[in-house]
Amino acid sequence: MKGQVLFFSALALILLISGSMATVASSWVNQDVVRSIDLTSQLSKSTIQIKARALKESSVYQLAIDSSYHSSIQVFDEDSRLPLLVKFDSISHKKVKSEGVLNLKVIVTLMGQMKPYPEHITQTQGQLVKYTDNHYFSTPYKTESQKTTVKLATAKVESASELSPSSVKGNTVSYGPYKNIEAFTVSAMSIHFENNAPFLVITSLIKEYEVSHWGNLAVETHYDVQHKGAALKGAFSRLDFQRQPSPAHIAEIQEIVPKSAADFYYRDSIGNISTSSYTHHPNHLTLKIVPRFPLMGGWKNSFYAGFNLPVGQFLSVDSDTGSYVLNVTFGVGIDNIYVESHTVKFILPEGATDIKVTAPFDVKMSQENRKTYLDTVGRPVLVLHLDHTAAENYQYIQVSYNLSSMAMFHEPLLLIGAVFALCVLIMIYVRFELSISKNNIVVDKKTN
Amino acid sequence: MLTPYTNPIEPIFYPLLAFLFCVVGLAFLATFIVSEITPQNGGKKNIFQELTFATITSTTLGLGLFFVLLAGGIYV
């Protein structure tokens, strides 16, 4: 298809450009843009090197991303190599004077952008997917020169849209260089190719961190997973599966967990599942989760797994304010995973106050109360929620709270109190005269 | 300035502490009950002596139970 189709409306793009579009559109010119799109997994990972020239003094650079896409964006300043704050589609950076140059590295991860086509395949068929995007870099600024390279999972390319100069070589499709492209120019890119990477989507993820100041950080993760690749056509045959494994099935899930993790468990609603193992690596452990059955296209599964961590490696004390700071990752360490509904819960010690969160991205917050062992008023639970996450999984977030030093002695005092109450009960009991006959005392005196 | 948090007792000592405090605590509790049901001084009891004994018993046995929970993996 050579025709240039406006496959996503310019309106959607314009809607994204918040506020004063006129001033934004004229404040930058992209001198050179190099995009490399990695389509080797279920996610589309674009690394975009941008060299932009300021037309006037500015501290905000904007991206144009179709609002129908589920994306997560990370931006780094190429000069200082530091991550920059991204709010929706606006990147805040240090002030750049007129005619100054800004070098950015933008990593855009698009989720669910590769659609299985055909949507149904048999057990032994390979999975073909269709990827749609823009031939040009979507931007609210004029771009002087740009080039795009797309790396595919396999060299089996059914079709790739053309826009001269473009070429297909093995598993690489390249577009450009294109010169002097106006802002918001859209030309539909479509690549149809074979991709048997696991299309594993966590439809609902609930991760819980339970902090104990007595030395433990308990981590438990509830997974609802689904194979969102091409759905299985017909019935599943175990015999065929043994003889000729299906190319697009998911047999196991590997999760990276901190090196100090211990006491692993892996269960579902029936009970313990014994097919899990972990292996040691220099900097981490790999937890291998093998579900009860292989996941074929469209199949679902749900289970939970957990482990313990020594709290000292993740909890710090701010010596200025005396508050505690917990530093942990937001999501699960599964490669190229896409989470649709992502919830992280922090179960803090009873009596924790002034709970604050520092995250490198926007996140929805709420609070709950949970009563577990030896609790009286319940523990504060901080709930963070985000929809459609990929890159956020690996990022660290900080939760800070205040806790009086006496609060951790609440539980032992409760037990001491309980035993003391037992002793008092015994003291009261022996003071009652419960015998029927009054002669006992007389008998006692005689024997004495 | 952030400094790593250190917990008051290393978790490796929890089973030992649980054992010691429970043994001592149960011994005190047994002694306390025996002294309670044994008539002394013609049936008169010294309430302060009893309460002191009860305090020692509850502290040791309470801590013993607490460390049993910690050693068993219930991090309260």
Short mmCIF file of C-alpha atoms in Angstrom, two decimals:
data_model
loop_
_atom_site.label_atom_id
_atom_site.label_comp_id
_atom_site.label_asym_id
_atom_site.label_seq_id
_atom_site.Cartn_x
_atom_site.Cartn_y
_atom_site.Cartn_z
CA MET A 1 0.00 0.00 0.00
CA LYS A 2 1.67 3.12 -1.18
CA GLY A 3 -1.23 5.46 -0.59
CA GLN A 4 -0.81 7.77 2.30
CA VAL A 5 -3.79 7.30 4.55
CA LEU A 6 -4.60 9.41 7.53
CA PHE A 7 -5.08 6.39 9.77
CA PHE A 8 -5.21 8.37 12.91
CA SER A 9 -6.90 11.66 12.80
CA ALA A 10 -4.98 14.83 13.07
CA LEU A 11 -7.62 15.85 15.58
CA ALA A 12 -6.46 13.23 18.05
CA LEU A 13 -2.96 14.56 17.77
CA ILE A 14 -4.01 18.15 18.16
CA LEU A 15 -6.06 17.27 21.24
CA LEU A 16 -2.89 15.99 22.83
CA ILE A 17 -1.06 19.22 22.44
CA SER A 18 -2.19 20.81 25.62
CA GLY A 19 -2.74 24.50 25.98
CA SER A 20 -1.15 27.02 23.69
CA MET A 21 -0.51 25.11 20.53
CA ALA A 22 0.55 28.15 18.55
CA THR A 23 3.44 28.97 20.87
CA VAL A 24 4.42 25.32 21.23
CA ALA A 25 4.46 24.55 17.54
CA SER A 26 6.81 27.35 16.73
CA SER A 27 9.27 27.01 19.58
CA TRP A 28 11.36 24.14 18.20
CA VAL A 29 12.68 22.68 14.96
CA ASN A 30 13.82 19.07 14.89
CA GLN A 31 17.16 19.15 13.09
CA ASP A 32 17.72 15.44 13.08
CA VAL A 33 15.60 12.55 14.31
CA VAL A 34 16.75 8.93 14.30
CA ARG A 35 14.13 6.37 15.30
CA SER A 36 14.84 2.71 15.88
CA ILE A 37 11.77 0.61 16.55
CA ASP A 38 12.26 -2.78 18.17
CA LEU A 39 9.44 -5.22 17.37
CA THR A 40 11.12 -8.39 18.66
CA SER A 41 8.70 -8.81 21.58
CA GLN A 42 5.02 -8.06 22.07
CA LEU A 43 5.90 -4.43 22.80
CA SER A 44 7.01 -1.83 20.32
CA LYS A 45 10.06 -0.13 21.80
CA SER A 46 11.08 3.02 19.94
CA THR A 47 14.34 4.67 20.80
CA ILE A 48 14.23 8.15 19.35
CA GLN A 49 17.34 10.34 19.20
CA ILE A 50 16.23 13.92 18.77
CA LYS A 51 18.44 16.90 18.01
CA ALA A 52 16.21 19.93 18.30
CA ARG A 53 17.01 23.60 17.79
CA ALA A 54 15.16 26.18 19.83
CA LEU A 55 13.53 29.02 17.93
CA LYS A 56 13.05 30.90 21.19
CA GLU A 57 13.88 30.36 24.84
CA SER A 58 12.02 27.31 26.12
CA SER A 59 12.02 24.70 28.83
CA VAL A 60 9.31 22.39 27.53
CA TYR A 61 9.55 20.01 24.59
CA GLN A 62 6.43 18.19 23.48
CA LEU A 63 5.73 14.88 21.81
CA ALA A 64 2.69 13.97 19.73
CA ILE A 65 1.35 10.55 20.59
CA ASP A 66 -1.97 9.21 19.34
CA SER A 67 -4.33 9.16 22.32
CA SER A 68 -5.61 5.72 21.27
CA TYR A 69 -2.17 4.21 21.90
CA HIS A 70 -1.21 2.78 25.27
CA SER A 71 2.25 4.14 25.78
CA SER A 72 4.83 4.63 28.45
CA ILE A 73 7.53 7.19 27.88
CA GLN A 74 11.00 7.64 29.32
CA VAL A 75 13.16 10.60 28.34
CA PHE A 76 16.87 11.19 28.90
CA ASP A 77 18.94 14.28 28.29
CA GLU A 78 21.68 13.06 25.96
CA ASP A 79 24.22 15.59 27.26
CA SER A 80 23.86 14.86 30.96
CA ARG A 81 22.44 11.31 30.57
CA LEU A 82 19.89 12.15 33.25
CA PRO A 83 16.23 11.14 33.07
CA LEU A 84 13.81 14.01 32.52
CA LEU A 85 10.37 14.43 33.99
CA VAL A 86 7.58 13.50 31.58
CA LYS A 87 4.06 14.73 32.31
CA PHE A 88 1.68 13.17 29.81
CA ASP A 89 3.41 14.31 26.60
CA SER A 90 5.42 17.30 27.82
CA ILE A 91 9.08 16.96 28.66
CA SER A 92 10.51 19.48 31.11
CA HIS A 93 14.19 20.18 30.73
CA LYS A 94 16.69 22.88 31.58
CA LYS A 95 16.15 26.22 29.89
CA VAL A 96 17.49 26.33 26.36
CA LYS A 97 18.14 29.76 24.86
CA SER A 98 17.05 30.77 21.38
CA GLU A 99 19.13 28.92 18.72
CA GLY A 100 20.33 26.54 21.46
CA VAL A 101 20.37 22.81 20.77
CA LEU A 102 18.66 20.13 22.82
CA ASN A 103 19.70 16.49 22.55
CA LEU A 104 17.07 14.06 23.78
CA LYS A 105 16.76 10.31 23.90
CA VAL A 106 13.11 9.34 24.08
CA ILE A 107 12.07 5.75 24.71
CA VAL A 108 8.45 5.18 23.82
CA THR A 109 6.97 1.78 24.60
CA LEU A 110 3.70 1.09 22.84
CA MET A 111 1.49 -1.67 24.22
CA GLY A 112 -0.98 -3.71 22.21
CA GLN A 113 0.10 -1.99 19.00
CA MET A 114 0.91 -5.31 17.29
CA LYS A 115 -2.32 -7.09 16.45
CA PRO A 116 -2.39 -10.80 15.56
CA TYR A 117 -3.45 -11.18 11.94
CA PRO A 118 -5.01 -13.70 11.32
CA GLU A 119 -6.69 -13.51 14.71
CA HIS A 120 -7.13 -17.31 15.00
CA ILE A 121 -4.46 -19.91 14.29
CA THR A 122 -4.18 -23.65 14.78
CA GLN A 123 -1.92 -25.21 17.38
CA THR A 124 1.06 -25.76 15.07
CA GLN A 125 0.86 -22.49 13.11
CA GLY A 126 3.21 -19.57 13.58
CA GLN A 127 1.79 -16.26 14.77
CA LEU A 128 1.60 -13.43 12.27
CA VAL A 129 1.13 -9.90 13.54
CA LYS A 130 0.43 -6.55 11.99
CA TYR A 131 2.11 -3.43 13.31
CA THR A 132 0.78 0.03 12.51
CA ASP A 133 2.54 3.32 13.11
CA ASN A 134 3.51 6.52 11.34
CA HIS A 135 6.24 6.56 8.67
CA TYR A 136 7.24 9.96 10.02
CA PHE A 137 8.16 10.91 13.55
CA SER A 138 4.92 12.24 15.09
CA THR A 139 5.79 15.68 16.36
CA PRO A 140 4.24 19.11 16.75
CA TYR A 141 7.41 20.63 15.25
CA LYS A 142 8.88 20.77 11.77
CA THR A 143 11.49 18.05 11.18
CA GLU A 144 14.40 18.78 8.86
CA SER A 145 15.81 15.27 8.58
CA GLN A 146 14.62 11.92 9.87
CA LYS A 147 15.30 8.22 9.48
CA THR A 148 13.56 5.14 10.87
CA THR A 149 14.79 1.57 11.28
CA VAL A 150 12.41 -1.18 12.33
CA LYS A 151 13.81 -4.41 13.75
CA LEU A 152 11.43 -7.35 13.44
CA ALA A 153 11.27 -10.58 15.43
CA THR A 154 11.80 -12.76 12.34
CA ALA A 155 12.83 -12.25 8.71
CA LYS A 156 9.46 -13.68 7.64
CA VAL A 157 7.87 -10.47 6.38
CA GLU A 158 4.50 -10.88 4.66
CA SER A 159 4.25 -7.25 3.67
CA ALA A 160 5.67 -3.88 4.61
CA SER A 161 4.32 -0.50 3.56
CA GLU A 162 6.58 1.50 1.29
CA LEU A 163 7.44 5.16 1.27
CA SER A 164 10.44 5.93 -0.88
CA PRO A 165 13.25 5.65 0.09
CA SER A 166 12.49 2.45 2.05
CA SER A 167 13.85 -1.07 2.05
CA VAL A 168 13.39 -4.51 3.62
CA LYS A 169 16.58 -6.44 4.42
CA GLY A 170 16.23 -9.64 6.41
CA ASN A 171 14.51 -8.70 9.65
CA THR A 172 15.18 -4.98 9.23
CA VAL A 173 12.91 -2.49 7.54
CA SER A 174 14.27 1.01 7.01
CA TYR A 175 12.48 4.21 6.07
CA GLY A 176 14.09 7.47 5.09
CA PRO A 177 15.93 9.71 5.26
CA TYR A 178 13.05 12.10 4.73
CA LYS A 179 13.77 15.83 4.48
CA ASN A 180 11.74 18.83 5.66
CA ILE A 181 8.58 17.22 6.95
CA GLU A 182 5.96 19.59 8.35
CA ALA A 183 4.53 19.22 11.85
CA PHE A 184 1.79 16.61 12.35
CA THR A 185 2.46 14.88 9.03
CA VAL A 186 1.02 11.39 9.09
CA SER A 187 1.59 8.53 6.68
CA ALA A 188 0.38 5.08 7.65
CA MET A 189 3.09 2.51 8.22
CA SER A 190 2.01 -1.11 8.33
CA ILE A 191 4.24 -4.17 8.64
CA HIS A 192 2.88 -7.71 8.59
CA PHE A 193 5.38 -10.28 9.87
CA GLU A 194 5.79 -13.42 11.97
CA ASN A 195 6.34 -12.85 15.69
CA ASN A 196 6.26 -15.84 18.02
CA ALA A 197 7.40 -13.91 21.09
CA PRO A 198 5.16 -14.54 24.10
CA PHE A 199 2.21 -12.15 23.95
CA LEU A 200 1.81 -12.45 27.71
CA VAL A 201 -0.36 -9.74 29.20
CA ILE A 202 -1.05 -9.35 32.91
CA THR A 203 -4.64 -8.21 32.84
CA SER A 204 -4.57 -7.47 36.56
CA LEU A 205 -1.49 -7.20 38.73
CA ILE A 206 -1.65 -6.66 42.49
CA LYS A 207 1.69 -6.41 44.21
CA GLU A 208 1.87 -6.09 47.98
CA TYR A 209 4.80 -4.98 50.10
CA GLU A 210 4.35 -5.63 53.83
CA VAL A 211 6.87 -3.77 55.95
CA SER A 212 7.86 -5.06 59.37
CA HIS A 213 10.36 -3.12 61.43
CA TRP A 214 11.37 -6.42 63.01
CA GLY A 215 13.42 -7.19 59.93
CA ASN A 216 11.21 -8.36 57.09
CA LEU A 217 9.74 -7.06 53.87
CA ALA A 218 7.18 -9.54 52.57
CA VAL A 219 6.38 -9.32 48.86
CA GLU A 220 3.34 -11.01 47.37
CA THR A 221 2.19 -10.67 43.78
CA HIS A 222 -1.19 -11.70 42.38
CA TYR A 223 -1.15 -12.28 38.65
CA ASP A 224 -4.09 -12.58 36.25
CA VAL A 225 -2.42 -13.44 32.97
CA GLN A 226 -3.67 -13.95 29.45
CA HIS A 227 -2.02 -14.95 26.19
CA LYS A 228 -3.20 -12.10 23.96
CA GLY A 229 -1.66 -13.35 20.75
CA ALA A 230 -3.60 -15.12 18.00
CA ALA A 231 -6.33 -17.23 19.60
CA LEU A 232 -6.22 -21.01 19.31
CA LYS A 233 -8.47 -22.39 16.56
CA GLY A 234 -10.09 -25.73 17.33
CA ALA A 235 -9.44 -28.00 20.30
CA PHE A 236 -6.12 -28.32 22.10
CA SER A 237 -4.41 -31.66 21.50
CA ARG A 238 -1.91 -32.72 24.15
CA LEU A 239 -0.56 -35.42 21.83
CA ASP A 240 0.18 -32.97 19.02
CA PHE A 241 1.65 -30.60 21.57
CA GLN A 242 4.09 -33.28 22.81
CA ARG A 243 5.10 -34.24 19.27
CA GLN A 244 5.42 -30.77 17.82
CA PRO A 245 5.39 -27.90 20.29
CA SER A 246 3.32 -24.95 19.25
CA PRO A 247 5.49 -21.96 18.22
CA ALA A 248 3.34 -19.35 19.95
CA HIS A 249 2.56 -20.89 23.32
CA ILE A 250 3.72 -19.76 26.77
CA ALA A 251 5.06 -22.57 28.96
CA GLU A 252 6.83 -20.61 31.67
CA ILE A 253 7.29 -17.13 33.05
CA GLN A 254 10.63 -15.90 34.30
CA GLU A 255 10.71 -13.14 36.85
CA ILE A 256 13.78 -11.37 38.14
CA VAL A 257 13.71 -10.86 41.90
CA PRO A 258 16.24 -9.25 44.28
CA LYS A 259 19.25 -11.37 45.22
CA SER A 260 18.37 -11.45 48.91
CA ALA A 261 14.89 -12.94 48.36
CA ALA A 262 14.05 -16.10 50.31
CA ASP A 263 11.09 -18.29 51.36
CA PHE A 264 9.46 -18.46 47.93
CA TYR A 265 5.94 -19.73 47.45
CA TYR A 266 3.77 -20.13 44.37
CA ARG A 267 0.08 -20.96 44.73
CA ASP A 268 -3.29 -20.59 43.10
CA SER A 269 -6.86 -21.07 44.28
CA ILE A 270 -6.46 -24.88 44.35
CA GLY A 271 -3.28 -24.81 46.43
CA ASN A 272 0.45 -25.07 46.16
CA ILE A 273 2.00 -25.50 42.70
CA SER A 274 5.28 -27.36 42.88
CA THR A 275 6.58 -26.46 39.41
CA SER A 276 8.58 -23.39 40.27
CA SER A 277 12.29 -22.96 40.77
CA TYR A 278 14.79 -20.23 41.25
CA THR A 279 18.35 -19.88 39.99
CA HIS A 280 21.16 -17.71 41.29
CA HIS A 281 22.82 -14.99 39.22
CA PRO A 282 25.52 -12.52 40.27
CA ASN A 283 23.08 -9.65 40.83
CA HIS A 284 19.66 -11.23 41.08
CA LEU A 285 17.64 -14.41 41.34
CA THR A 286 15.46 -15.71 38.53
CA LEU A 287 12.17 -17.15 39.67
CA LYS A 288 10.81 -19.57 37.08
CA ILE A 289 7.05 -19.96 37.29
CA VAL A 290 5.61 -22.85 35.31
CA PRO A 291 1.79 -22.66 35.25
CA ARG A 292 -0.29 -25.82 35.57
CA PHE A 293 -0.91 -25.84 31.81
CA PRO A 294 0.79 -24.19 28.82
CA LEU A 295 -0.96 -20.99 27.77
CA MET A 296 -2.26 -21.18 24.21
CA GLY A 297 -3.60 -18.14 22.38
CA GLY A 298 -6.47 -16.51 24.24
CA TRP A 299 -6.08 -18.65 27.37
CA LYS A 300 -6.09 -17.20 30.87
CA ASN A 301 -4.57 -18.20 34.18
CA SER A 302 -4.31 -16.67 37.61
CA PHE A 303 -2.00 -17.40 40.51
CA TYR A 304 0.06 -15.68 43.18
CA ALA A 305 3.64 -15.92 44.33
CA GLY A 306 5.65 -14.33 47.09
CA PHE A 307 8.92 -14.16 48.95
CA ASN A 308 10.61 -12.39 51.87
CA LEU A 309 13.34 -9.76 51.76
CA PRO A 310 15.52 -8.37 54.56
CA VAL A 311 14.00 -4.97 55.26
CA GLY A 312 17.35 -3.26 55.91
CA GLN A 313 18.29 -3.33 52.22
CA PHE A 314 15.16 -1.47 51.16
CA LEU A 315 14.26 0.72 54.14
CA SER A 316 16.28 3.80 55.05
CA VAL A 317 16.04 6.40 57.76
CA ASP A 318 16.21 10.06 56.86
CA SER A 319 18.60 11.41 59.49
CA ASP A 320 17.27 14.98 59.09
CA THR A 321 13.56 14.33 59.60
CA GLY A 322 13.65 10.89 61.22
CA SER A 323 11.17 9.54 58.68
CA TYR A 324 11.48 6.14 57.04
CA VAL A 325 11.93 5.77 53.27
CA LEU A 326 11.13 2.51 51.48
CA ASN A 327 12.73 2.16 48.03
CA VAL A 328 11.33 -0.68 45.88
CA THR A 329 10.43 -1.39 42.27
CA PHE A 330 6.94 -0.56 41.10
CA GLY A 331 6.19 -3.70 39.13
CA VAL A 332 7.29 -7.21 38.28
CA GLY A 333 10.66 -8.06 36.76
CA ILE A 334 9.27 -9.99 33.80
CA ASP A 335 10.89 -9.14 30.47
CA ASN A 336 8.66 -7.36 27.96
CA ILE A 337 5.59 -7.71 30.09
CA TYR A 338 2.56 -5.53 29.58
CA VAL A 339 0.28 -4.87 32.53
CA GLU A 340 -3.24 -3.60 31.90
CA SER A 341 -4.36 -2.87 35.46
CA HIS A 342 -1.44 -2.31 37.80
CA THR A 343 -1.94 -1.97 41.57
CA VAL A 344 0.80 -1.77 44.17
CA LYS A 345 -0.06 -1.89 47.87
CA PHE A 346 2.21 -0.89 50.73
CA ILE A 347 1.16 -2.37 54.07
CA LEU A 348 2.98 -0.12 56.52
CA PRO A 349 3.45 -0.75 60.25
CA GLU A 350 0.60 0.16 62.54
CA GLY A 351 0.78 3.81 63.51
CA ALA A 352 2.58 5.06 60.40
CA THR A 353 1.66 8.66 59.53
CA ASP A 354 2.52 11.28 56.89
CA ILE A 355 2.69 8.73 54.09
CA LYS A 356 4.17 10.23 50.94
CA VAL A 357 5.12 8.77 47.55
CA THR A 358 7.88 9.84 45.17
CA ALA A 359 7.49 8.30 41.73
CA PRO A 360 9.05 9.19 38.36
CA PHE A 361 5.58 9.05 36.79
CA ASP A 362 2.02 10.09 37.63
CA VAL A 363 0.17 7.56 39.74
CA LYS A 364 -3.30 7.34 41.35
CA MET A 365 -3.19 7.09 45.15
CA SER A 366 -5.63 5.95 47.83
CA GLN A 367 -5.48 4.57 51.36
CA GLU A 368 -6.98 1.53 53.01
CA ASN A 369 -6.85 -0.05 56.43
CA ARG A 370 -6.02 -3.68 57.07
CA LYS A 371 -6.04 -5.68 60.28
CA THR A 372 -3.65 -8.62 60.50
CA TYR A 373 -1.82 -10.33 63.35
CA LEU A 374 -1.71 -8.45 66.68
CA ASP A 375 -3.27 -5.27 65.31
CA THR A 376 -5.61 -3.03 67.23
CA VAL A 377 -6.46 -0.05 64.99
CA GLY A 378 -5.20 -1.69 61.78
CA ARG A 379 -2.28 -0.95 59.50
CA PRO A 380 -2.39 1.87 56.96
CA VAL A 381 -2.28 0.50 53.40
CA LEU A 382 -1.15 2.83 50.64
CA VAL A 383 -2.65 1.80 47.29
CA LEU A 384 -1.08 3.00 44.04
CA HIS A 385 -2.80 2.35 40.75
CA LEU A 386 -1.84 2.83 37.13
CA ASP A 387 -3.35 1.46 33.92
CA HIS A 388 -1.29 0.16 30.99
CA THR A 389 2.27 -0.07 32.22
CA ALA A 390 5.38 -1.58 30.66
CA ALA A 391 8.53 0.44 31.32
CA GLU A 392 7.21 1.61 34.71
CA ASN A 393 7.62 -1.98 35.95
CA TYR A 394 11.35 -1.62 36.38
CA GLN A 395 11.39 1.82 37.94
CA TYR A 396 11.95 2.45 41.63
CA ILE A 397 9.51 4.40 43.73
CA GLN A 398 9.95 5.75 47.24
CA VAL A 399 7.40 5.68 50.02
CA SER A 400 8.19 7.71 53.11
CA TYR A 401 6.36 7.67 56.43
CA ASN A 402 6.82 8.65 60.05
CA LEU A 403 6.65 6.10 62.84
CA SER A 404 7.36 6.62 66.53
CA SER A 405 10.13 4.40 67.86
CA MET A 406 7.73 3.00 70.48
CA ALA A 407 5.22 1.79 67.84
CA MET A 408 7.18 -1.36 67.09
CA PHE A 409 6.95 -2.45 70.75
CA HIS A 410 3.17 -2.40 70.53
CA GLU A 411 2.91 -6.08 69.53
CA PRO A 412 5.21 -7.56 72.23
CA LEU A 413 3.46 -5.40 74.86
CA LEU A 414 0.12 -6.76 73.66
CA LEU A 415 1.31 -10.34 74.23
CA ILE A 416 2.87 -9.48 77.61
CA GLY A 417 -0.45 -7.91 78.58
CA ALA A 418 -2.32 -11.05 77.55
CA VAL A 419 -0.13 -13.30 79.73
CA PHE A 420 -0.43 -10.83 82.62
CA ALA A 421 -4.22 -10.97 82.28
CA LEU A 422 -3.99 -14.77 82.52
CA CYS A 423 -1.95 -14.47 85.74
CA VAL A 424 -4.51 -12.06 87.21
CA LEU A 425 -7.31 -14.49 86.29
CA ILE A 426 -5.47 -17.24 88.17
CA MET A 427 -5.10 -14.92 91.17
CA ILE A 428 -8.84 -14.16 91.16
CA TYR A 429 -9.73 -17.83 90.69
CA VAL A 430 -7.79 -19.04 93.73
CA ARG A 431 -9.47 -16.38 95.89
CA PHE A 432 -12.92 -17.85 95.26
CA GLU A 433 -14.16 -20.57 97.55
CA LEU A 434 -15.71 -23.01 95.09
CA SER A 435 -15.92 -26.22 97.15
CA ILE A 436 -19.34 -27.44 98.30
CA SER A 437 -18.32 -28.73 101.71
CA LYS A 438 -16.93 -26.34 104.32
CA ASN A 439 -15.02 -29.13 106.05
CA ASN A 440 -12.01 -28.93 103.82
CA ILE A 441 -10.36 -26.20 105.86
CA VAL A 442 -10.98 -28.10 109.07
CA VAL A 443 -9.48 -31.24 107.58
CA ASP A 444 -6.48 -29.24 106.38
CA LYS A 445 -5.92 -27.84 109.87
CA LYS A 446 -6.06 -31.29 111.41
CA THR A 447 -3.50 -32.69 109.03
CA ASN A 448 -1.20 -29.73 109.62
CA MET B 1 20.98 11.98 54.42
CA LEU B 2 19.59 8.50 54.18
CA THR B 3 21.07 5.75 56.27
CA PRO B 4 20.01 2.10 55.99
CA TYR B 5 17.57 0.94 58.62
CA THR B 6 18.84 -1.67 61.05
CA ASN B 7 16.35 -3.77 62.98
CA PRO B 8 16.90 -4.07 66.75
CA ILE B 9 17.60 -7.82 66.71
CA GLU B 10 19.01 -9.93 63.88
CA PRO B 11 16.32 -12.33 62.63
CA ILE B 12 18.78 -15.22 62.93
CA PHE B 13 18.46 -15.03 66.74
CA TYR B 14 14.64 -15.24 66.77
CA PRO B 15 14.37 -19.06 67.14
CA LEU B 16 16.94 -19.10 69.99
CA LEU B 17 15.24 -16.20 71.79
CA ALA B 18 11.84 -17.85 71.29
CA PHE B 19 13.11 -21.07 72.88
CA LEU B 20 14.87 -19.40 75.82
CA PHE B 21 12.06 -16.97 76.69
CA CYS B 22 9.41 -19.71 76.37
CA VAL B 23 11.33 -22.15 78.62
CA VAL B 24 11.98 -19.50 81.27
CA GLY B 25 8.45 -18.08 80.90
CA LEU B 26 6.75 -21.45 81.24
CA ALA B 27 8.91 -22.27 84.27
CA PHE B 28 7.86 -18.98 85.90
CA LEU B 29 4.21 -19.61 85.00
CA ALA B 30 4.35 -23.10 86.50
CA THR B 31 5.96 -21.78 89.70
CA PHE B 32 3.38 -18.98 89.83
CA ILE B 33 0.43 -21.37 89.54
CA VAL B 34 1.90 -23.77 92.12
CA SER B 35 2.49 -20.94 94.60
CA GLU B 36 -1.06 -19.66 93.93
CA ILE B 37 -2.81 -22.95 94.76
CA THR B 38 -0.58 -23.84 97.69
CA PRO B 39 -1.97 -22.45 101.02
CA GLN B 40 0.66 -20.32 102.71
CA ASN B 41 0.79 -18.38 106.00
CA GLY B 42 -2.53 -19.75 107.13
CA GLY B 43 -4.36 -18.89 103.88
CA LYS B 44 -3.19 -15.24 103.70
CA LYS B 45 -1.61 -14.03 100.47
CA ASN B 46 0.84 -11.20 99.77
CA ILE B 47 -0.67 -9.38 96.78
CA PHE B 48 2.52 -7.42 95.97
CA GLN B 49 4.62 -10.54 95.89
CA GLU B 50 2.05 -12.18 93.61
CA LEU B 51 1.90 -9.22 91.24
CA THR B 52 5.71 -9.07 91.03
CA PHE B 53 5.77 -12.74 90.16
CA ALA B 54 2.99 -12.22 87.60
CA THR B 55 4.92 -9.36 85.98
CA ILE B 56 8.09 -11.44 85.59
CA THR B 57 6.05 -14.36 84.23
CA SER B 58 4.12 -12.27 81.71
CA THR B 59 7.23 -10.43 80.48
CA THR B 60 9.22 -13.59 79.82
CA LEU B 61 6.38 -15.69 78.41
CA GLY B 62 4.97 -12.72 76.40
CA LEU B 63 8.34 -12.12 74.76
CA GLY B 64 8.66 -15.87 74.23
CA LEU B 65 5.35 -15.97 72.32
CA PHE B 66 6.33 -12.87 70.36
CA PHE B 67 9.60 -14.42 69.21
CA VAL B 68 7.76 -17.65 68.36
CA LEU B 69 5.64 -15.62 65.92
CA LEU B 70 8.70 -13.90 64.42
CA ALA B 71 10.65 -17.16 64.13
CA GLY B 72 7.64 -18.77 62.49
CA GLY B 73 7.57 -16.13 59.78
CA ILE B 74 4.67 -14.05 61.06
CA TYR B 75 6.41 -10.70 61.02
CA VAL B 76 4.10 -8.57 63.09
#
